Amino acid sequence: MKIVWKVIMLCIYVTLILATHIFIVNFLPYPFNHINIIFVILLLLLIVAPNKKIFWLGLVISYFSELLSSIPFGIGTSALLASLLTINWFQLHILTNRSVYMILLSATLGITLYRILFILLLTIYNYFYNLPGLPYKEILADTGWEVLLSSILLFLMYLFDLKFLKYLHSSARNARMYGKNI
Amino acid sequence: MLRFKVRNYFFLGFILALLIGFHYLGWLKFLEQGVQAVIIPISSKITGWRFAFQDSFKYVSNKQAVMDNYNACLEKNQNSEVDKAKLKVLEQENAELKKQLNFLSERSFAHVMAEVVGRNTGSVEKMIIITAGEEAGVKIGQPVIAGEGILVGTIAKVEKNISMVRLINDNQSKIAATILNKDGSLGVVEGGYGLSIRMNFIPRNETVLIGDQIITSGMEQNIPRGLLIGEVAVAENEAYQPFQQAVLTPSTDLSKLHIVSILISN
């Protein structure tokens, strides 16, 4: 019964996050439609409630979101997981301070890394399949908006969590301060 | 933060590789179709909201431009009364010509209508998602039209019940086209990163005028001749270039597509 309940909850989380992603991409005007809500939510969860399940959640969400994209399958998911793991390592070994400014820096680094990996993989794919080059100038502008707006959103969400949802911290404090072996 | 062990990295990578492999082998089709069945109605609903709110966004973000457009519309409306009378005469002539043309050459397109339920309009791709797929007979490369024969793109990816349409302003879109000028100039219409649409490879000795209409040339296997693409907004004929090129204005607003038709055979 517990497992069924967990699966139902996972389905609800995934649907909600995907619906939010579709809402932002389809509904919001430029440049707000470039907010990377999937990455923001996953990174926020990784910061306030670290758990290995977040990577699996990221894998599932990214896999499903790629079903609605014409970008070669696997590029988005690979870039997302690699950047999440890298930023997790960064927060564990380099960005160890947990001030809101450090969270902002983590978000900026994470989303920038995600976009760089994404473009790199896509460029390699296009090269091997003789497809035309990417419009790097436009991509750079879009990435700028994505990094700026997504980082600000994560910063605000973390701040909100810090002020109003303090119960999340008590459970995650030890893991954040001393690391958690899994 | 999580201290990830090396075996966890490998396990995650292994599962990711499995997922990608199974996807390309088509072994996850059942799961993917189920997910799409859940996501598509949500996307469709949100797209509906976007259509309802799009003009409001534009009004708030660029009030001056909307007002200018409104004033221009008012002016055009006054002139249109004169044109209406001329149009009626032309309509009668047109109806008669149509009858004759239908009699001379019966040319019918098999088509499938579809609803636009989503879009991907980042800098990397200009795509829309439509509710017709393999089951409806849709295949890669088939033309997608809006209104009365206005080409908006071609099918780029087909799933069981949905398809992705590469719009004509996508960077990878290339359509063989002809200009309705006295020379019947041929060329290739290419997308310009979603910002513009250009027609390239027009011979330099042919005359291209602003306002000339551009249609598909019929030189591609799936795309019939005569689908309207747009009209010439700027013609560029540089002395040092082997060909001249033109910047086009599309005949329909590619960001406001709601219902489209796919020409599934000629």
XYZ file of C-alpha atoms in Angstrom:
448
model
C 0.000 0.000 0.000
C 2.861 2.305 0.886
C 4.514 1.707 -2.485
C 1.265 2.419 -4.374
C 0.897 5.659 -2.455
C 4.497 6.600 -3.295
C 3.937 5.897 -7.003
C 0.759 8.010 -6.996
C 2.614 10.872 -5.298
C 5.478 10.585 -7.816
C 3.001 10.757 -10.706
C 1.377 13.843 -9.174
C 4.763 15.568 -8.642
C 5.897 14.776 -12.181
C 2.597 15.951 -13.717
C 2.622 19.171 -11.687
C 6.211 20.020 -12.579
C 5.623 19.216 -16.259
C 2.411 21.283 -16.282
C 4.308 24.213 -14.739
C 7.051 23.807 -17.349
C 4.496 23.750 -20.200
C 2.713 26.760 -18.693
C 5.929 28.788 -18.556
C 7.091 27.831 -22.058
C 3.681 28.232 -23.725
C 1.927 30.933 -21.792
C 4.388 33.469 -20.411
C 5.646 36.232 -22.720
C 9.287 36.637 -23.743
C 11.689 36.592 -21.907
C 9.877 34.917 -19.004
C 9.173 31.831 -21.131
C 12.892 31.035 -20.879
C 12.730 30.285 -17.149
C 14.022 26.746 -16.634
C 11.533 25.707 -13.966
C 12.511 22.016 -14.016
C 16.109 22.822 -13.119
C 15.057 25.441 -10.555
C 12.741 23.025 -8.728
C 15.252 20.180 -8.752
C 18.065 22.399 -7.516
C 15.850 23.876 -4.797
C 14.891 20.388 -3.624
C 18.547 19.388 -3.680
C 19.387 22.343 -1.446
C 16.535 22.249 1.074
C 15.817 18.514 1.219
C 18.791 16.587 -0.183
C 17.907 13.080 -1.236
C 19.105 10.764 -3.982
C 15.483 10.450 -5.152
C 15.785 13.975 -6.597
C 18.145 12.697 -9.304
C 15.683 9.949 -10.212
C 12.869 12.515 -10.222
C 15.016 14.673 -12.532
C 15.600 11.693 -14.806
C 11.867 10.935 -15.062
C 10.776 14.558 -15.579
C 13.458 15.300 -18.126
C 12.694 12.049 -19.984
C 8.995 12.944 -20.215
C 9.637 16.571 -21.177
C 11.829 15.365 -24.053
C 8.827 13.555 -25.529
C 7.461 16.996 -26.473
C 10.652 18.234 -28.091
C 12.167 17.745 -31.509
C 15.701 17.971 -30.106
C 17.444 14.578 -30.474
C 16.330 12.380 -27.593
C 18.668 12.112 -24.604
C 20.528 15.396 -24.973
C 18.365 17.340 -22.502
C 18.290 14.543 -19.924
C 22.037 13.923 -20.093
C 22.796 17.645 -19.738
C 20.360 18.021 -16.829
C 21.687 15.078 -14.836
C 25.338 15.938 -15.468
C 24.852 19.554 -14.394
C 22.811 18.563 -11.311
C 25.501 16.100 -10.199
C 28.232 18.652 -10.843
C 26.495 21.391 -8.898
C 25.867 18.921 -6.064
C 29.618 18.196 -5.975
C 30.350 21.938 -6.071
C 28.064 22.601 -3.120
C 29.654 19.772 -1.184
C 33.292 20.755 -1.764
C 33.546 24.390 -2.889
C 30.357 26.405 -2.349
C 29.937 25.079 1.191
C 28.472 28.271 2.636
C 24.659 28.201 2.702
C 23.891 31.921 2.452
C 21.266 33.038 -0.050
C 23.996 34.609 -2.175
C 25.795 31.298 -2.452
C 22.505 29.713 -3.534
C 22.190 32.396 -6.212
C 25.729 31.600 -7.364
C 24.962 27.855 -7.391
C 21.850 28.439 -9.492
C 23.753 30.635 -11.945
C 26.562 28.109 -12.268
C 24.180 25.160 -12.528
C 21.952 26.597 -15.236
C 24.928 27.945 -17.189
C 26.568 24.534 -17.048
C 23.325 22.841 -18.106
C 22.952 25.114 -21.131
C 26.628 24.761 -22.122
C 26.395 20.958 -21.982
C 23.118 21.029 -23.913
C 24.539 23.199 -26.706
C 27.785 21.205 -26.779
C 25.944 17.886 -27.204
C 23.633 19.399 -29.817
C 26.586 20.849 -31.743
C 28.305 17.449 -31.741
C 25.089 15.807 -32.947
C 24.620 18.391 -35.716
C 28.251 17.964 -36.767
C 27.990 14.183 -37.139
C 24.637 14.347 -38.934
C 25.707 17.207 -41.258
C 22.984 19.522 -39.997
C 23.305 23.327 -40.238
C 25.121 25.125 -37.446
C 23.263 26.575 -34.487
C 22.408 30.288 -34.187
C 24.899 30.909 -31.366
C 24.185 34.628 -31.122
C 20.475 34.067 -30.419
C 21.249 31.118 -28.152
C 23.578 33.321 -26.126
C 20.841 35.934 -25.662
C 18.256 33.296 -24.684
C 20.719 31.621 -22.318
C 21.400 34.977 -20.687
C 17.702 35.425 -19.978
C 17.366 31.832 -18.819
C 20.269 32.093 -16.379
C 19.228 35.503 -15.064
C 15.520 34.790 -14.563
C 15.918 31.205 -13.338
C 18.595 32.241 -10.807
C 16.440 35.078 -9.510
C 13.459 32.721 -9.218
C 15.488 30.142 -7.293
C 16.890 32.899 -5.070
C 13.340 34.121 -4.283
C 12.014 30.606 -3.727
C 14.903 29.803 -1.374
C 14.342 33.075 0.460
C 10.642 32.262 0.790
C 11.492 28.812 2.081
C 13.982 30.274 4.556
C 11.438 32.740 5.948
C 8.183 30.801 5.847
C 8.824 27.074 5.393
C 11.414 26.589 8.101
C 10.250 23.062 8.843
C 12.026 21.867 5.743
C 15.366 22.949 7.142
C 15.369 21.015 10.346
C 15.183 17.740 8.448
C 17.798 18.779 5.964
C 20.169 20.729 8.194
C 22.462 17.852 9.067
C 22.645 16.614 5.536
C 23.465 20.068 4.251
C 26.094 20.804 6.849
C 27.893 17.481 7.015
C 26.923 15.718 3.842
C 24.898 12.568 3.593
C 26.202 9.204 2.472
C 23.934 7.225 0.204
C 24.122 17.985 0.087
C 24.472 14.409 -0.981
C 27.713 12.504 -0.915
C 27.316 10.439 -4.035
C 29.271 7.215 -4.237
C 30.977 6.233 -7.483
C 28.646 3.251 -7.964
C 25.661 5.656 -7.804
C 27.111 7.697 -10.663
C 27.522 4.551 -12.726
C 24.056 3.272 -11.861
C 22.421 6.588 -12.823
C 24.428 6.720 -16.054
C 23.544 3.098 -16.818
C 19.808 3.713 -16.363
C 20.044 6.885 -18.507
C 21.823 4.955 -21.262
C 19.190 2.196 -21.033
C 16.365 4.743 -21.305
C 17.915 6.393 -24.360
C 18.628 3.023 -25.971
C 15.125 1.664 -25.295
C 13.608 4.907 -26.619
C 15.416 4.621 -29.944
C 14.530 0.913 -30.164
C 10.887 1.832 -29.595
C 10.508 -0.442 -26.563
C 9.100 2.362 -24.430
C 6.445 3.419 -26.955
C 3.627 2.195 -24.747
C 4.809 4.241 -21.758
C 5.588 7.293 -23.900
C 2.172 7.255 -25.554
C 0.545 7.049 -22.121
C 2.537 10.049 -20.917
C 1.696 11.982 -24.076
C -1.982 11.155 -23.556
C -1.732 12.919 -20.172
C 0.486 15.822 -21.229
C -1.158 16.759 -24.545
C -4.540 17.813 -23.022
C -2.690 19.946 -20.461
C -0.565 21.520 -23.196
C -3.671 22.043 -25.335
C -5.471 23.824 -22.508
C -2.500 26.085 -21.771
C -2.083 26.882 -25.478
C -5.768 27.875 -25.528
C -5.144 30.272 -22.655
C -2.162 31.707 -24.499
C -4.292 32.515 -27.544
C -6.808 34.228 -25.288
C -4.150 36.303 -23.506
C -1.628 36.876 -26.307
C -3.023 40.193 -27.480
C -3.284 41.453 -23.903
C 0.417 40.686 -23.355
C 1.316 42.552 -26.532
C -0.842 45.501 -25.507
C 0.843 45.764 -22.120
C 4.367 45.186 -23.414
C 4.176 47.487 -26.430
C 1.218 49.814 -26.166
C 2.523 52.315 -28.721
C 2.947 49.671 -31.441
C -0.563 48.353 -30.833
C -1.998 51.863 -31.066
C -0.061 52.527 -34.285
C -1.365 49.284 -35.758
C -4.892 50.185 -34.703
C -4.679 53.585 -36.400
C -3.237 52.011 -39.526
C -6.143 49.540 -39.528
C -8.674 52.365 -39.307
C -7.071 54.066 -42.298
C -7.021 50.817 -44.272
C -10.660 50.208 -43.451
C -11.651 53.501 -45.066
C -9.830 52.577 -48.283
C -11.288 49.096 -48.313
C -14.789 50.337 -49.202
C -13.582 51.294 -52.693
C -11.794 48.004 -53.030
C -14.921 46.083 -52.026
C -16.774 47.158 -55.172
C -13.828 46.106 -57.346
C -13.601 42.872 -55.443
C -17.197 41.927 -56.187
C -16.561 42.148 -59.923
C -13.385 40.117 -59.526
C -15.233 37.528 -57.440
C -17.726 36.927 -60.225
C -14.911 36.540 -62.723
C -13.042 34.306 -60.331
C -16.034 31.998 -59.806
C -16.352 31.544 -63.531
C -12.616 30.907 -63.926
C -12.707 28.397 -61.099
C -15.444 26.429 -62.793
C -13.374 26.275 -65.950
C -10.204 25.385 -64.108
C -11.939 22.630 -62.179
C -13.249 21.277 -65.389
C -9.820 21.357 -67.046
C -7.700 19.996 -64.268
C -9.072 18.140 -61.328
C -6.521 18.465 -58.627
C -7.515 17.374 -55.174
C -5.423 17.205 -52.038
C -5.990 14.522 -49.427
C -5.564 16.274 -46.129
C -5.792 15.850 -42.370
C -6.827 18.661 -40.075
C -5.116 19.055 -36.726
C -5.139 21.292 -33.708
C -2.012 23.080 -32.517
C -1.447 22.003 -28.924
C 1.995 23.319 -28.126
C 5.067 25.015 -29.414
C 8.835 25.047 -29.043
C 10.024 28.432 -30.110
C 13.442 28.765 -28.541
C 16.471 29.925 -30.449
C 17.337 26.328 -31.329
C 14.054 25.366 -32.979
C 10.795 26.859 -34.215
C 8.293 24.052 -33.953
C 4.633 23.481 -33.197
C 3.050 20.309 -31.891
C -0.126 19.138 -33.640
C -2.710 16.465 -32.859
C -2.256 14.205 -35.872
C 0.313 11.474 -36.211
C 1.171 8.193 -37.856
C -2.349 6.852 -37.360
C -3.777 9.692 -39.476
C -1.295 9.010 -42.278
C 1.107 11.822 -41.450
C 4.692 11.344 -42.659
C 7.921 13.302 -42.376
C 8.303 16.002 -45.042
C 4.602 16.539 -45.731
C 3.535 20.185 -46.016
C 1.389 21.835 -43.356
C -0.930 24.650 -44.360
C -3.133 27.188 -42.661
C -6.044 29.206 -44.041
C -6.569 28.844 -47.768
C -3.370 27.169 -48.802
C -0.770 29.134 -46.857
C 2.304 26.997 -46.208
C 3.400 27.235 -42.562
C 5.910 24.408 -42.379
C 6.685 20.755 -42.934
C 6.426 17.681 -40.737
C 9.724 17.094 -38.926
C 8.862 14.304 -36.490
C 5.926 11.915 -36.274
C 4.619 10.012 -33.265
C 1.550 7.795 -33.082
C -0.953 10.579 -32.359
C 1.069 13.776 -32.559
C 3.578 15.369 -34.890
C 6.109 18.193 -34.761
C 5.940 20.778 -37.514
C 9.093 22.651 -38.495
C 7.873 26.176 -39.230
C 9.138 27.981 -42.325
C 11.080 30.412 -40.119
C 13.068 27.577 -38.499
C 16.786 27.614 -39.191
C 16.682 24.146 -40.782
C 13.641 24.796 -43.005
C 14.298 24.824 -46.773
C 11.430 25.053 -49.286
C 11.734 25.220 -53.089
C 9.757 28.298 -54.146
C 8.929 30.555 -57.039
C 8.097 34.233 -57.178
C 4.958 35.346 -58.993
C 6.798 37.958 -61.058
C 7.158 38.188 -64.832
C 10.242 35.946 -64.768
C 8.734 33.320 -62.477
C 11.985 33.394 -60.471
C 12.951 30.197 -58.711
C 14.773 29.965 -55.392
C 14.866 28.393 -51.965
C 12.971 29.816 -48.986
C 14.986 29.407 -45.794
C 14.260 30.271 -42.192
C 16.438 32.839 -40.520
C 16.636 31.664 -36.905
C 12.965 32.514 -36.367
C 13.688 36.181 -36.934
C 13.175 36.328 -40.679
C 12.419 34.268 -43.760
C 14.657 34.616 -46.787
C 14.477 33.457 -50.353
C 17.937 32.680 -51.688
C 19.432 31.594 -55.030
C 17.299 33.963 -57.154
C 19.109 34.664 -60.459
C 20.522 38.195 -60.476
C 19.164 39.160 -63.905
C 15.516 38.668 -62.851
C 13.383 41.464 -61.477
C 12.065 41.052 -57.940
C 9.740 43.742 -56.623
C 8.518 44.453 -53.124
C 5.065 42.954 -52.710
C 5.607 40.081 -55.192
C 3.969 36.935 -53.873
C 5.968 33.752 -53.299
C 4.534 30.275 -53.708
C 5.896 26.740 -53.544
C 7.437 25.693 -56.861
C 6.346 22.058 -56.748
C 9.919 20.874 -57.271
C 9.888 18.848 -54.078
C 8.321 15.427 -53.921
C 5.809 16.068 -51.148
C 5.070 19.739 -51.608
C 2.692 20.670 -54.437
C 3.036 23.843 -56.484
C 0.969 26.870 -55.570
C 0.970 26.988 -51.774
C 1.363 30.596 -50.705
C 4.408 31.312 -48.542
C 4.528 35.089 -48.275
C 5.454 38.231 -50.119
C 8.669 40.080 -50.769
C 9.421 42.719 -48.137
C 13.009 43.528 -49.127
C 14.916 42.576 -52.291
C 18.722 42.471 -52.065
C 20.708 42.398 -55.311
C 24.378 42.965 -54.428
C 26.946 43.296 -57.222
C 29.442 40.966 -55.522
C 26.945 38.150 -54.868
C 26.271 35.401 -57.435
C 22.552 35.395 -56.600
C 20.084 37.905 -55.267
C 17.954 37.262 -52.210
C 14.719 38.537 -50.745
C 13.417 38.904 -47.227
C 9.820 37.707 -46.962
C 6.816 38.579 -44.887
C 4.901 35.355 -44.151
C 1.270 35.320 -45.276
C 0.073 34.319 -41.831
C 1.199 35.016 -38.268
C 3.197 31.915 -37.393
C 2.798 32.550 -33.666
C -1.013 32.437 -33.853
C -1.603 29.108 -35.546
C -4.553 27.255 -34.062
C -5.882 24.851 -36.695
C -3.722 23.534 -39.531
C -4.035 20.962 -42.323
C -1.449 18.444 -43.430
C -1.443 17.567 -47.133
C -0.932 13.840 -46.821
C -0.656 13.197 -50.556
C -0.730 15.111 -53.810
